[in-house]
Structures are given as structure tokens and as C-alpha cells.
Coordinates of C-alpha atoms (C1' of nucleotides) in Angstrom, one line a residue:
Chain A
M1 CA -94.6 -91.7 -75.4
T2 CA -91.6 -89.8 -76.2
A3 CA -91.6 -86.4 -75.7
H4 CA -91.1 -83.6 -78.3
P5 CA -89.5 -80.2 -78.3
P6 CA -91.8 -77.9 -77.9
L7 CA -93.9 -76.8 -80.7
R8 CA -92.5 -73.0 -81.8
A9 CA -94.7 -70.4 -83.4
H10 CA -93.2 -70.0 -86.9
H11 CA -94.2 -66.1 -87.0
F12 CA -92.3 -64.7 -89.6
V13 CA -92.2 -68.1 -92.6
K14 CA -95.7 -69.4 -93.7
V15 CA -94.5 -73.3 -93.6
A16 CA -96.1 -75.8 -96.0
C17 CA -98.2 -78.5 -94.3
E18 CA -95.5 -81.2 -94.9
D19 CA -93.0 -78.9 -92.8
C20 CA -95.2 -77.9 -90.2
N21 CA -94.7 -79.1 -87.0
L22 CA -98.2 -79.9 -86.4
T23 CA -98.3 -82.7 -88.6
R24 CA -98.5 -85.7 -85.9
I25 CA -101.7 -84.0 -84.8
C26 CA -103.3 -81.9 -87.5
L27 CA -105.0 -83.0 -90.7
P28 CA -102.0 -84.2 -92.4
K29 CA -102.0 -86.9 -89.5
D30 CA -104.0 -89.3 -91.3
L31 CA -102.9 -88.5 -94.7
E32 CA -100.6 -90.3 -97.1
D33 CA -97.4 -88.0 -98.3
D34 CA -99.2 -86.7 -101.8
G35 CA -102.3 -85.8 -100.0
I36 CA -100.4 -84.1 -97.3
K37 CA -98.9 -82.0 -100.7
D38 CA -102.2 -81.7 -102.5
L39 CA -103.6 -80.6 -99.1
S40 CA -100.9 -77.8 -98.9
K41 CA -101.5 -76.3 -102.3
V42 CA -105.3 -75.1 -101.2
V43 CA -104.8 -74.5 -97.5
R44 CA -104.8 -70.5 -96.8
R45 CA -102.2 -70.3 -93.9
D46 CA -101.6 -68.2 -91.2
R47 CA -103.9 -66.0 -90.9
T48 CA -104.1 -64.3 -87.6
L49 CA -106.4 -63.7 -84.8
Q50 CA -105.3 -61.0 -81.7
K51 CA -107.2 -62.0 -78.7
G52 CA -110.5 -61.6 -78.2
E53 CA -111.2 -61.6 -81.8
T54 CA -113.6 -63.8 -83.3
L55 CA -113.2 -65.9 -86.4
Y56 CA -116.8 -66.5 -86.9
W57 CA -120.0 -65.7 -85.2
A58 CA -123.3 -68.4 -84.7
G59 CA -125.2 -67.5 -87.3
E60 CA -123.0 -66.6 -89.8
S61 CA -122.2 -69.0 -93.2
F62 CA -120.3 -72.1 -93.1
S63 CA -117.0 -71.2 -95.2
G64 CA -114.6 -74.4 -94.3
I65 CA -112.7 -76.1 -91.9
Y66 CA -110.0 -74.2 -89.7
A67 CA -107.1 -75.7 -87.9
L68 CA -105.5 -73.9 -85.3
K69 CA -101.7 -73.5 -85.6
S70 CA -100.9 -71.7 -82.6
G71 CA -102.4 -69.9 -79.5
S72 CA -105.8 -70.9 -78.3
A73 CA -109.1 -70.2 -78.8
K74 CA -112.6 -71.0 -77.6
L75 CA -115.5 -72.3 -79.2
V76 CA -118.7 -70.8 -77.5
H77 CA -122.2 -71.8 -77.8
T78 CA -124.8 -68.9 -76.7
D79 CA -128.6 -69.7 -76.3
R80 CA -131.8 -67.7 -76.7
Q81 CA -131.2 -66.2 -73.4
G82 CA -127.9 -65.6 -73.4
R83 CA -126.0 -68.1 -71.7
E84 CA -122.6 -69.0 -72.7
T85 CA -121.3 -72.6 -72.7
I86 CA -117.7 -73.3 -73.9
I87 CA -117.9 -76.1 -75.9
S88 CA -114.2 -76.5 -76.5
L89 CA -110.9 -75.2 -75.9
V90 CA -109.2 -75.0 -79.0
L91 CA -105.3 -75.8 -79.4
P92 CA -102.7 -76.3 -81.7
G93 CA -103.4 -78.8 -84.5
E94 CA -106.9 -78.9 -83.5
L95 CA -109.9 -79.0 -86.5
F96 CA -112.7 -76.7 -85.9
G97 CA -115.6 -75.2 -87.8
F98 CA -117.9 -78.7 -87.8
D99 CA -120.2 -76.7 -86.1
G100 CA -121.5 -75.3 -89.2
L101 CA -121.2 -78.4 -91.5
T102 CA -124.5 -79.0 -91.6
A103 CA -126.9 -76.5 -91.6
K104 CA -124.4 -74.5 -94.2
E105 CA -124.4 -71.9 -90.8
H106 CA -122.3 -72.0 -87.8
R107 CA -124.0 -72.9 -84.3
C108 CA -121.2 -71.5 -82.1
A109 CA -118.4 -68.7 -82.2
L110 CA -114.8 -69.3 -82.2
V111 CA -113.0 -66.7 -80.3
A112 CA -109.1 -66.5 -79.8
L113 CA -108.0 -66.6 -76.3
E114 CA -104.5 -65.1 -77.1
T115 CA -103.0 -64.0 -80.5
S116 CA -103.6 -67.2 -82.5
R117 CA -102.8 -68.3 -86.2
Y118 CA -104.6 -70.5 -88.1
C119 CA -104.9 -72.2 -91.4
E120 CA -108.5 -72.8 -93.5
L121 CA -109.6 -75.2 -95.8
A122 CA -112.2 -73.3 -97.6
S123 CA -115.7 -75.2 -98.2
S124 CA -114.9 -74.4 -102.0
D125 CA -111.8 -76.2 -102.0
L126 CA -113.2 -79.2 -100.4
E127 CA -114.8 -80.9 -103.0
P128 CA -112.1 -80.8 -105.6
L129 CA -109.7 -82.2 -103.0
A130 CA -112.1 -84.5 -102.1
K131 CA -111.6 -85.8 -105.9
K132 CA -107.6 -85.6 -105.4
I133 CA -107.7 -87.1 -102.2
P134 CA -110.3 -90.1 -102.0
S135 CA -109.8 -90.7 -98.2
L136 CA -110.1 -87.3 -97.2
Q137 CA -114.0 -87.1 -96.2
H138 CA -113.8 -90.0 -94.4
I139 CA -110.9 -88.7 -92.4
L140 CA -113.1 -85.6 -91.4
L141 CA -115.8 -88.0 -91.1
E142 CA -113.5 -89.9 -88.4
R143 CA -112.5 -86.2 -86.8
S144 CA -116.0 -84.9 -86.6
C145 CA -116.7 -88.3 -85.0
E146 CA -113.8 -87.7 -82.9
Q147 CA -115.5 -84.1 -81.6
M148 CA -118.3 -85.8 -81.0
D149 CA -117.2 -88.2 -78.7
Q150 CA -115.2 -85.3 -76.6
V151 CA -118.8 -83.6 -76.5
V152 CA -120.4 -86.7 -75.1
E153 CA -117.8 -87.1 -72.5
Q154 CA -118.4 -83.8 -71.6
L155 CA -122.0 -84.3 -71.3
A156 CA -121.4 -87.2 -69.3
A157 CA -119.1 -85.5 -67.0
S158 CA -121.7 -82.8 -66.2
Q159 CA -123.4 -85.2 -64.1
R160 CA -120.5 -85.5 -62.0
P161 CA -119.5 -83.3 -59.0
A162 CA -118.0 -79.9 -59.7
E163 CA -114.5 -81.2 -57.9
E164 CA -114.2 -84.8 -60.5
R165 CA -115.2 -82.0 -63.5
L166 CA -112.3 -79.3 -62.9
A167 CA -109.7 -81.9 -61.5
G168 CA -110.6 -84.2 -64.7
F169 CA -110.3 -80.8 -66.8
L170 CA -106.8 -79.9 -65.2
L171 CA -105.8 -83.7 -66.5
D172 CA -107.1 -83.6 -69.7
L173 CA -105.5 -80.4 -70.5
A174 CA -102.1 -81.6 -68.8
S175 CA -101.8 -84.4 -71.4
R176 CA -103.2 -82.5 -74.5
Y177 CA -100.0 -79.8 -73.7
Q178 CA -97.8 -82.7 -73.3
R179 CA -98.6 -83.8 -76.6
R180 CA -97.8 -80.2 -77.6
G181 CA -94.5 -81.0 -76.4
F182 CA -94.7 -78.9 -73.0
P183 CA -94.4 -80.4 -69.6
F184 CA -97.3 -82.3 -68.2
E185 CA -97.0 -80.9 -64.8
S186 CA -96.8 -77.1 -65.7
F187 CA -99.3 -74.8 -67.9
N188 CA -100.9 -71.5 -68.5
L189 CA -104.5 -71.5 -68.4
S190 CA -105.6 -69.1 -71.2
L191 CA -109.4 -69.2 -70.1
T192 CA -110.7 -66.8 -67.4
R193 CA -112.2 -68.4 -64.0
Q194 CA -115.4 -67.6 -66.1
D195 CA -114.8 -68.9 -69.2
I196 CA -113.7 -72.5 -67.3
G197 CA -117.0 -71.8 -65.2
H198 CA -118.8 -71.5 -68.8
H199 CA -117.1 -74.7 -69.4
L200 CA -117.6 -76.9 -66.6
G201 CA -121.0 -75.3 -66.0
L202 CA -120.2 -73.7 -63.0
A203 CA -119.7 -70.5 -61.2
L204 CA -116.9 -68.5 -61.5
E205 CA -116.8 -68.6 -57.7
T206 CA -117.3 -72.3 -57.5
V207 CA -114.4 -72.5 -59.8
S208 CA -112.0 -70.1 -58.0
R209 CA -113.1 -72.1 -54.9
L210 CA -112.6 -75.5 -56.2
L211 CA -108.7 -74.2 -57.2
G212 CA -108.2 -73.3 -53.8
R213 CA -109.6 -76.4 -52.2
L214 CA -107.2 -78.7 -54.5
E215 CA -104.5 -76.2 -53.9
S216 CA -104.7 -76.4 -50.1
A217 CA -104.6 -80.3 -50.4
G218 CA -101.3 -79.9 -52.0
I219 CA -102.7 -81.5 -55.2
I220 CA -102.0 -78.4 -57.5
K221 CA -100.2 -75.0 -57.1
V222 CA -102.3 -71.8 -58.5
Q223 CA -100.8 -68.4 -59.3
G224 CA -103.4 -66.8 -61.1
K225 CA -103.4 -68.4 -64.6
R226 CA -100.3 -70.5 -63.8
I227 CA -101.2 -74.4 -62.9
Q228 CA -98.7 -76.9 -61.3
L229 CA -99.5 -80.0 -60.8
L230 CA -98.0 -81.4 -58.1
D231 CA -99.7 -84.7 -57.3
I232 CA -101.2 -86.0 -60.1
N233 CA -102.6 -89.5 -58.7
G234 CA -104.4 -87.0 -56.1
L235 CA -105.6 -85.3 -59.0
K236 CA -106.7 -88.7 -60.5
T237 CA -108.7 -89.4 -57.4
A238 CA -110.0 -86.0 -57.5
A239 CA -111.4 -86.5 -61.0
G240 CA -112.7 -89.9 -59.5
Q241 CA -110.1 -91.5 -62.0
P242 CA -108.7 -95.2 -60.5
E243 CA -105.2 -94.2 -59.6
E244 CA -102.7 -96.2 -61.6
R245 CA -100.6 -98.6 -59.7
S246 CA -97.5 -97.0 -59.5
A247 CA -94.0 -98.7 -59.7
S248 CA -93.4 -97.8 -55.9
T249 CA -97.0 -99.0 -54.7
L250 CA -95.9 -102.6 -56.2
I251 CA -93.1 -103.6 -54.0
Chain B
M1 CA -145.6 -78.9 -93.2
T2 CA -147.6 -81.4 -94.5
A3 CA -148.5 -84.1 -92.3
H4 CA -148.0 -87.7 -93.3
P5 CA -150.0 -91.3 -92.4
P6 CA -148.4 -92.3 -89.7
L7 CA -145.7 -94.5 -90.1
R8 CA -146.6 -98.3 -90.2
A9 CA -144.2 -100.9 -89.5
H10 CA -143.9 -103.6 -91.8
H11 CA -144.0 -106.5 -89.8
F12 CA -143.7 -109.6 -92.4
V13 CA -142.4 -107.5 -95.4
K14 CA -138.8 -106.3 -96.3
V15 CA -138.9 -103.2 -97.8
A16 CA -136.2 -101.6 -100.3
C17 CA -135.0 -98.2 -99.4
E18 CA -136.6 -96.2 -102.3
D19 CA -140.2 -98.0 -100.9
C20 CA -139.3 -97.5 -97.0
N21 CA -141.9 -94.9 -95.7
L22 CA -138.3 -93.5 -93.8
T23 CA -137.2 -92.1 -96.9
R24 CA -137.5 -88.6 -96.3
I25 CA -136.0 -89.2 -92.7
C26 CA -133.5 -91.9 -93.3
L27 CA -130.4 -91.9 -95.2
P28 CA -132.2 -91.7 -98.6
K29 CA -133.2 -88.5 -97.9
D30 CA -130.1 -86.5 -99.0
L31 CA -129.0 -89.5 -102.0
E32 CA -130.3 -88.8 -105.4
D33 CA -132.4 -92.3 -107.0
D34 CA -129.7 -94.2 -108.5
G35 CA -127.7 -93.7 -104.9
I36 CA -130.7 -95.2 -103.1
K37 CA -130.8 -98.0 -105.4
D38 CA -127.2 -98.8 -104.9
L39 CA -127.6 -98.3 -101.2
S40 CA -130.6 -100.6 -101.0
K41 CA -128.7 -103.1 -102.7
V42 CA -126.2 -103.4 -99.8
V43 CA -128.4 -102.5 -96.8
R44 CA -129.1 -105.8 -94.4
R45 CA -132.8 -105.0 -93.5
D46 CA -135.2 -105.7 -90.9
R47 CA -133.2 -107.3 -87.9
T48 CA -135.4 -107.3 -84.8
L49 CA -134.5 -106.3 -81.4
Q50 CA -136.8 -107.1 -78.4
K51 CA -137.3 -104.8 -76.0
G52 CA -134.6 -104.3 -73.3
E53 CA -132.0 -106.3 -75.7
T54 CA -128.9 -104.3 -76.8
L55 CA -127.5 -104.0 -80.1
Y56 CA -124.0 -103.0 -79.4
W57 CA -122.1 -103.0 -76.1
A58 CA -119.4 -99.9 -75.6
G59 CA -116.0 -101.5 -75.9
E60 CA -117.4 -103.7 -78.8
S61 CA -115.8 -103.2 -82.3
F62 CA -117.2 -100.8 -84.8
S63 CA -119.1 -102.7 -87.3
G64 CA -121.2 -100.2 -88.8
I65 CA -123.9 -97.8 -89.5
Y66 CA -127.2 -98.2 -88.5
A67 CA -130.8 -96.7 -89.3
L68 CA -133.7 -97.4 -87.2
K69 CA -136.6 -98.8 -88.8
S70 CA -139.3 -99.1 -86.1
G71 CA -139.8 -98.6 -82.3
S72 CA -137.0 -96.8 -80.8
A73 CA -133.9 -97.1 -78.7
K74 CA -131.5 -95.3 -76.5
L75 CA -127.8 -94.5 -76.9
V76 CA -126.3 -95.2 -73.2
H77 CA -123.0 -93.9 -72.4
T78 CA -121.7 -95.2 -69.0
D79 CA -119.2 -94.0 -67.1
R80 CA -115.8 -95.6 -64.9
Q81 CA -118.1 -95.4 -61.9
G82 CA -121.3 -96.7 -63.7
R83 CA -123.3 -93.6 -64.1
E84 CA -125.4 -93.6 -67.2
T85 CA -126.0 -91.2 -69.5
I86 CA -128.5 -91.0 -72.5
I87 CA -126.8 -89.4 -75.0
S88 CA -129.8 -89.9 -77.4
L89 CA -133.4 -91.1 -77.8
V90 CA -133.5 -92.9 -81.2
L91 CA -136.7 -92.7 -83.3
P92 CA -137.3 -94.1 -86.6
G93 CA -135.3 -93.0 -89.6
E94 CA -132.6 -91.9 -87.3
L95 CA -129.0 -93.2 -88.0
F96 CA -126.7 -94.3 -84.9
G97 CA -123.2 -95.9 -84.9
F98 CA -121.1 -93.0 -85.1
D99 CA -120.1 -93.3 -81.8
G100 CA -117.6 -96.2 -82.9
L101 CA -116.3 -94.6 -86.2
T102 CA -113.1 -93.2 -84.4
A103 CA -111.8 -95.3 -82.3
K104 CA -113.2 -98.4 -84.3
E105 CA -115.0 -99.3 -81.0
H106 CA -118.2 -97.8 -79.5
R107 CA -118.4 -95.6 -76.9
C108 CA -122.2 -96.0 -76.0
A109 CA -124.3 -99.1 -75.9
L110 CA -127.5 -99.1 -77.8
V111 CA -130.4 -100.6 -76.1
A112 CA -134.1 -101.2 -77.4
L113 CA -136.9 -99.4 -75.6
E114 CA -139.3 -101.7 -77.2
T115 CA -139.6 -104.1 -79.9
S116 CA -137.8 -102.6 -82.7
R117 CA -136.3 -103.1 -86.1
Y118 CA -133.2 -101.7 -87.9
C119 CA -131.1 -101.7 -91.1
E120 CA -127.4 -102.0 -90.9
L121 CA -124.7 -100.9 -93.4
A122 CA -121.9 -102.7 -92.5
S123 CA -118.2 -101.1 -92.4
S124 CA -117.0 -103.1 -95.0
D125 CA -119.8 -102.2 -97.7
L126 CA -119.0 -98.6 -96.6
E127 CA -115.8 -98.3 -98.6
P128 CA -117.1 -99.6 -101.9
L129 CA -120.5 -97.9 -101.4
A130 CA -119.0 -94.6 -101.2
K131 CA -117.0 -95.4 -104.7
K132 CA -120.4 -96.3 -106.7
I133 CA -121.9 -92.9 -104.9
P134 CA -119.4 -90.2 -104.4
S135 CA -121.6 -87.9 -102.4
L136 CA -121.9 -90.8 -99.6
Q137 CA -118.9 -89.9 -97.3
H138 CA -120.3 -86.2 -97.3
I139 CA -123.8 -87.0 -96.3
L140 CA -122.2 -89.0 -93.0
L141 CA -120.1 -86.7 -92.2
E142 CA -123.0 -84.2 -92.4
R143 CA -125.1 -86.6 -90.5
S144 CA -122.6 -86.8 -88.1
C145 CA -121.9 -83.2 -87.6
E146 CA -125.7 -82.8 -87.2
Q147 CA -125.8 -85.2 -84.2
M148 CA -122.8 -83.0 -82.9
D149 CA -125.2 -80.3 -82.9
Q150 CA -127.8 -81.8 -80.8
V151 CA -125.4 -83.4 -78.1
V152 CA -124.3 -79.7 -78.2
E153 CA -127.4 -78.2 -77.8
Q154 CA -128.0 -81.0 -75.2
L155 CA -124.9 -79.8 -73.2
A156 CA -125.7 -76.1 -73.5
A157 CA -129.0 -77.1 -71.6
S158 CA -127.4 -79.0 -69.1
Q159 CA -126.6 -75.3 -67.7
R160 CA -130.6 -74.4 -67.5
P161 CA -132.9 -75.2 -64.6
A162 CA -134.4 -78.7 -64.5
E163 CA -138.1 -78.0 -65.5
E164 CA -136.7 -75.9 -68.6
R165 CA -134.9 -79.3 -69.7
L166 CA -137.6 -80.9 -69.2
A167 CA -140.3 -78.9 -71.0
G168 CA -137.4 -78.7 -74.0
F169 CA -137.6 -82.3 -74.0
L170 CA -140.9 -82.9 -74.5
L171 CA -141.1 -80.1 -77.4
D172 CA -138.6 -81.7 -78.8
L173 CA -140.1 -85.2 -78.9
A174 CA -143.6 -84.2 -80.0
S175 CA -141.8 -82.7 -82.8
R176 CA -139.7 -85.3 -83.8
Y177 CA -142.9 -87.8 -83.7
Q178 CA -145.0 -85.2 -85.6
R179 CA -142.6 -85.6 -88.3
R180 CA -142.9 -89.0 -88.2
G181 CA -147.0 -88.6 -89.2
F182 CA -147.9 -88.8 -85.5
P183 CA -150.0 -86.1 -83.7
F184 CA -148.0 -83.4 -82.0
E185 CA -149.9 -83.0 -78.9
S186 CA -150.3 -86.8 -77.8
F187 CA -147.6 -89.4 -77.8
N188 CA -146.2 -92.5 -75.6
L189 CA -143.0 -92.1 -73.5
S190 CA -140.8 -95.2 -74.3
L191 CA -138.0 -94.1 -71.5
T192 CA -139.1 -94.4 -68.0
R193 CA -138.6 -91.4 -65.3
Q194 CA -135.5 -93.1 -64.6
D195 CA -134.2 -92.7 -68.5
I196 CA -135.5 -89.2 -68.9
G197 CA -133.4 -88.9 -65.9
H198 CA -130.1 -89.9 -67.1
H199 CA -130.9 -88.2 -70.3
L200 CA -131.8 -84.8 -68.7
G201 CA -129.4 -85.2 -66.1
L202 CA -131.9 -85.4 -63.3
A203 CA -133.0 -87.5 -60.5
L204 CA -135.8 -89.9 -61.6
E205 CA -138.0 -88.5 -58.7
T206 CA -137.0 -85.1 -59.6
V207 CA -138.5 -85.8 -63.2
S208 CA -141.7 -87.3 -61.5
R209 CA -142.2 -84.2 -59.6
L210 CA -141.6 -81.7 -62.6
L211 CA -144.0 -84.0 -64.9
G212 CA -146.8 -83.3 -61.7
R213 CA -146.1 -79.6 -61.7
L214 CA -146.3 -79.0 -65.4
E215 CA -149.8 -81.0 -65.2
S216 CA -151.1 -79.2 -62.2
A217 CA -150.3 -76.1 -63.9
G218 CA -152.9 -77.4 -66.7
I219 CA -149.5 -77.4 -69.5
I220 CA -149.9 -81.1 -69.8
K221 CA -152.0 -84.4 -69.0
V222 CA -149.8 -87.1 -67.6
Q223 CA -151.2 -90.9 -67.6
G224 CA -147.9 -93.0 -66.6
K225 CA -146.2 -93.3 -70.1
R226 CA -149.2 -91.4 -72.0
I227 CA -148.3 -87.6 -72.5
Q228 CA -150.7 -84.7 -73.6
L229 CA -149.7 -81.5 -74.2
L230 CA -152.4 -79.0 -73.4
D231 CA -151.1 -75.7 -73.1
I232 CA -148.2 -75.5 -76.1
N233 CA -147.2 -71.8 -75.2
G234 CA -147.2 -72.5 -71.9
L235 CA -144.7 -75.6 -72.2
K236 CA -142.6 -72.9 -74.7
T237 CA -142.6 -70.5 -72.0
A238 CA -141.9 -73.3 -69.5
A239 CA -138.7 -74.4 -71.6
G240 CA -137.5 -70.8 -71.8
Q241 CA -138.5 -70.4 -75.6
P242 CA -139.8 -67.2 -76.7
E243 CA -143.6 -67.8 -77.3
E244 CA -144.4 -67.8 -80.6
R245 CA -147.2 -64.4 -81.6
S246 CA -150.1 -66.9 -82.4
A247 CA -152.6 -65.5 -85.1
S248 CA -155.4 -64.9 -81.9
T249 CA -152.7 -62.2 -80.2
L250 CA -152.7 -60.5 -83.6
I251 CA -156.0 -59.0 -83.4
Chain C
dC1 C1' -154.0 -113.3 -59.7
dG2 C1' -149.4 -112.6 -57.5
dG3 C1' -144.8 -110.7 -57.7
dT4 C1' -141.8 -106.9 -59.6
dA5 C1' -140.8 -103.0 -61.6
dA6 C1' -142.0 -98.0 -62.1
dT7 C1' -143.9 -94.0 -60.3
dT8 C1' -145.5 -90.6 -56.5
dT9 C1' -144.7 -88.2 -52.5
dG10 C1' -142.7 -86.7 -48.6
dA11 C1' -139.4 -85.0 -45.5
dC12 C1' -134.6 -83.5 -45.2
dT13 C1' -129.9 -82.9 -46.8
dC14 C1' -126.2 -80.8 -49.2
dT15 C1' -124.1 -78.9 -53.1
dT16 C1' -123.5 -75.1 -55.9
dC17 C1' -125.3 -70.5 -57.0
dT18 C1' -126.2 -65.7 -56.1
dC19 C1' -125.0 -61.5 -54.2
dA20 C1' -121.8 -58.4 -51.9
dA21 C1' -117.5 -56.5 -51.0
dG22 C1' -112.5 -56.3 -51.4
dA23 C1' -107.9 -57.3 -53.1
dG24 C1' -105.0 -58.2 -56.7
dG25 C1' -102.6 -57.4 -61.5
dC26 C1' -102.2 -55.4 -65.7
dG27 C1' -102.0 -51.9 -69.3
dT28 C1' -102.5 -47.1 -70.6
dG29 C1' -101.4 -42.3 -69.8
dG30 C1' -99.5 -38.7 -67.4
Chain D
dC1 C1' -91.7 -44.4 -62.9
dC2 C1' -95.9 -44.1 -60.8
dA3 C1' -101.2 -43.6 -60.6
dC4 C1' -105.4 -44.6 -62.0
dG5 C1' -109.2 -47.4 -63.4
dC6 C1' -110.7 -51.7 -65.0
dC7 C1' -111.0 -56.3 -65.3
dT8 C1' -110.0 -60.5 -62.5
dC9 C1' -110.0 -63.1 -58.7
dT10 C1' -110.8 -64.6 -53.8
dT11 C1' -113.5 -64.9 -50.2
dG12 C1' -118.0 -64.7 -46.9
dA13 C1' -122.6 -65.4 -45.9
dG14 C1' -127.0 -66.8 -47.4
dA15 C1' -130.8 -68.6 -50.5
dA16 C1' -132.3 -72.3 -53.1
dG17 C1' -132.5 -75.8 -56.5
dA18 C1' -132.0 -80.4 -56.7
dG19 C1' -130.4 -85.0 -54.8
dT20 C1' -131.3 -88.9 -51.4
dC21 C1' -133.8 -91.8 -48.5
dA22 C1' -138.1 -93.8 -47.5
dA23 C1' -142.4 -95.5 -48.0
dA24 C1' -146.4 -96.1 -49.7
dT25 C1' -149.1 -96.6 -54.5
dT26 C1' -149.9 -98.2 -59.0
dA27 C1' -148.9 -100.5 -63.5
dC28 C1' -147.8 -104.5 -65.9
dC29 C1' -145.9 -108.9 -67.1
dG30 C1' -146.9 -113.8 -67.1

DNA sequence: CGGTAATTTGACTCTTCTCAAGAGGCGTGG
DNA sequence: CCACGCCTCTTGAGAAGAGTCAAATTACCG
């Protein structure tokens, strides 16, 4: 895999989809050039959310599919008793909003974890656009199935012990950051310990203790929200993943 | 809600989609009459699975979207360490196969829990059919998002105590059976205790004990796989759902 | 009717949660 | 620039829910 330069926020210029640095990750990924241009014409671009701001609440009516352009956000499900579950951490280039598509009403809330920008493909534009781009509906179907795969993976993970879940989470985050041009071994968590707990089904104290344990094992280095991965194979082992045969062990 | 007569298996006749008794639940639900006829022409109908037989394994290549016609099945995810999670219990009229759509390779296995029949919409027929029925892709998108909603609900439930999960599972099953014309208060589990455990993230012994506990509380009656719901409100309370205000309490 | 698989029940263990207290970090305003 | 207050994080101790292991009972299939 080739490394790309870090994705920089275009703070002052609205970039057309075809010129966006997220074109390899975001919706355009699977579209041909003409489709990207058609898409670009109707996308509402570069809206901003401040940290803690909510784009939509659960129960609000569905208005479209969104793509995160910069920053990060959490997709939060809240049950009748007020218990929160973070369904996903949303990073730049990722789509969200599918939680409102069936019922025409969102099942989750989307909350920014830092100052973030996003683009909107309004539901009213969706049908006309689908006529111009025949493959669009199928691409959206694929993306929603992809997100379901991820939730299924989480559901399966929820049966594994806490340390495996946390280690797996860190590995997943690292590779997602890497795909966006950031170093694999070092990143900042935009989630609090509480949020990580709500994502992994753990108490915040357990998250803190487990991070401490991985640190004392020399596997990671923790400085508040900054995480460094010191021993990737150790982390994979902790995540319950079979260790890759590295070059050095082949001698 | 009107009660429909129990859905009987058409053991010897292949029924066109427009004449199928599942037309209010299955894919035709959202299609106009012409669409149903077009669909009916390409659907491969009434294939059979014996109890324990597998329609597809994880890793097998995606070949289409399926609908269960009779019987029941489980969609099973198996992780690297061989731990199983039952993602969903599939009942007649429900679609499955979305787990293979993105990667073109199934992520889960589908296993019949009893002698069952199913219909197939082959992926090769999907594109031509979508041209004849413009709304088809969107309907499939809605269905996949609906299934995601259900998995999200399960993920949220996985953080709740065991008894709530089990009680919620029984209530969900009852209403799904009711929709298919069976009585709400009484049904046969096609899952073993082990499978229920794999579905809810519990040990089979815990499932057995909790069923026993609900029975001694007079909320349900358990006779092996036969379950009777004796006290719906009690069950809702056990599931952590706010009790409905019933007519009698309004006096 | 025998054998295998499923279920129940008991005793014990252990992971993770809860409650609690203290430390650290950050932004705001004086 | 420092002090205050608030939010987040860490760490400890004890409790509890659910898991594991084991054995007996029951149900089901051929």
C-alpha cells in the first residue's frame, strides 16, 4: 500500500468532488468521472459542526446521506433507559445517515467529536441523481452493506474479552488513520474514555485500566488522548489475532 | 392489526410471487403489481434445505439475495477463534444474503434450523431486473438498512443484563410469529439453548437458568422448545420496556 | 429400544462493574 | 500570568453477574 500525504483540511475553499482529497475513500471512489461531476453538482458542501454539536438527533426525519470531510464524529444509539452505545466512529471520507433511511427517521444521533466539516446529499436530490447515475443506488446499497458488515463484526466482538476488544479497536483505528495518510503507529483519540467504553461495551474505568495494562506490557504508550503503538505484533496478539509471520522470524 | 390465517407451506406447488402468501412481508411488499410479475419471472423458487444444511458458508462467493419461504434459519458469524455469533434468526418472508454483497463473498453462513424452503434472486438477474423495475435497487437499499437497524439494536442490547436480553428476544419472536399468522402467546423455538446463547451473547447454561427463572416468576411456561407467554406485561418489564397502560388500569 | 444430543441444575470462579476518592489537564476570567 | 473550577482520567476495594466445569436428567432420532 502506498502512503499518501496527510489529508489536509481545505479550510477556506469549497472543493468540487472531483478535486477533493477524499476521492479515493468517499462516495466518488466507485463512480466513473461523469458520475462524480453529476454528484458534485448537487452535493451541499462544507458545512461545519463544532465540537459537541449534533447534526441530527434520533427521531429526526431523514434528510439525506452525508459524508464527513474533516474532523471526526460519533454515531450514537440511545435506548429507552438512556444507555448510550456508540455504533461507529466516523472519520473523513466515511458516509453516514443510513440509520434513517428505512424508517425515514433517524435511529441514532450524529455528534461531532471535534470541529468537523461534512457534505450532504439531500434525499430530495437522490432520486433525480440516481436517474443520471444508474450505478448510484447500487453503490449506496454496497456501502450500507459494508456498514452492516462492520456492525456485525462489532456484535461478534462484543462476546470477546475486554482486552481483545480494546486492542482490536486500536488496530482498526490505526489502519483507518493510515489510509488517510497519517502514520499507523501514532494517533490522537478524539473519543473520551467514556466514549470508548460506550463503543466497546465497557465501563470507562475498565478502558482506563486496560490502556494502563497494555502500556505496562510495553505494547503501547499512552499520554492522555495520544496513543503510540510500540509493539504491533504484541497488540495483534492481545487482540486475539494470529500474529503475522514477520520477515525476521523467517530466518 | 388484522390476524392472517397461519402461513401454510405449499409443499407441492410452486407459487408465483403474486400468489405467494408472503407477499405482505417478502420483497413484493414494496413493489407495484407489474414489478411483482417481473420479479416472479426471474426468481428461482422453492428450493429446499434440510435441517442443519447450509445454503452458503462464510467465504463463499456471493450469488444473490434470498428470501425464506418456509421453516427457519440462522445467519452465523464465526470469528478466527471459532466462536460463533448468530446474527439473526431468519423467518419466512425475510431476506438474507446481504452479508455477501459488498465483498462479493459471504461473511456469514446460513444454516437451516428445520426443513425449509427459500427463493433466490440471482445476482446475475439483479442488474437486468433493476432496469425493468427502477425502484428495486432502492427497495433493496431500504431492506439492507432495515437489517442494519436490527443489528444495531442487538449491539445496543448486548450491553444490557442477560434477563432483559432474553425477555426482549422472546417478545421480538412472538411479534414476528404473530405477523405471520401464528398466535402471539405461544410458539416453538427452532433454536437450541446453545443457539439462543450464541444469539444473545450468553452461555447456554445461563439461557436455561433464565428461562427457568422467568417460568418460576409465572411469566412464561417452558416445555422444552415450546414457549408460552403467560404475562406479557411481566415479560415487557423483564425486558426493561415500559409497560403499556392497559385498559384495566385506566378505570 | 438404544444411543446421542440437548437440557437442567449445582458449585465455584472470574471478569468486569460499581462506588469512591484523588490527580491531572484545560479553558476562562480576573 | 495565575487561580479557579470543571471535566476527564486514574486507581483502589468490594460486589455481582455471568461463565466454566461437572454430573444427572430428559428428549429425540433411527
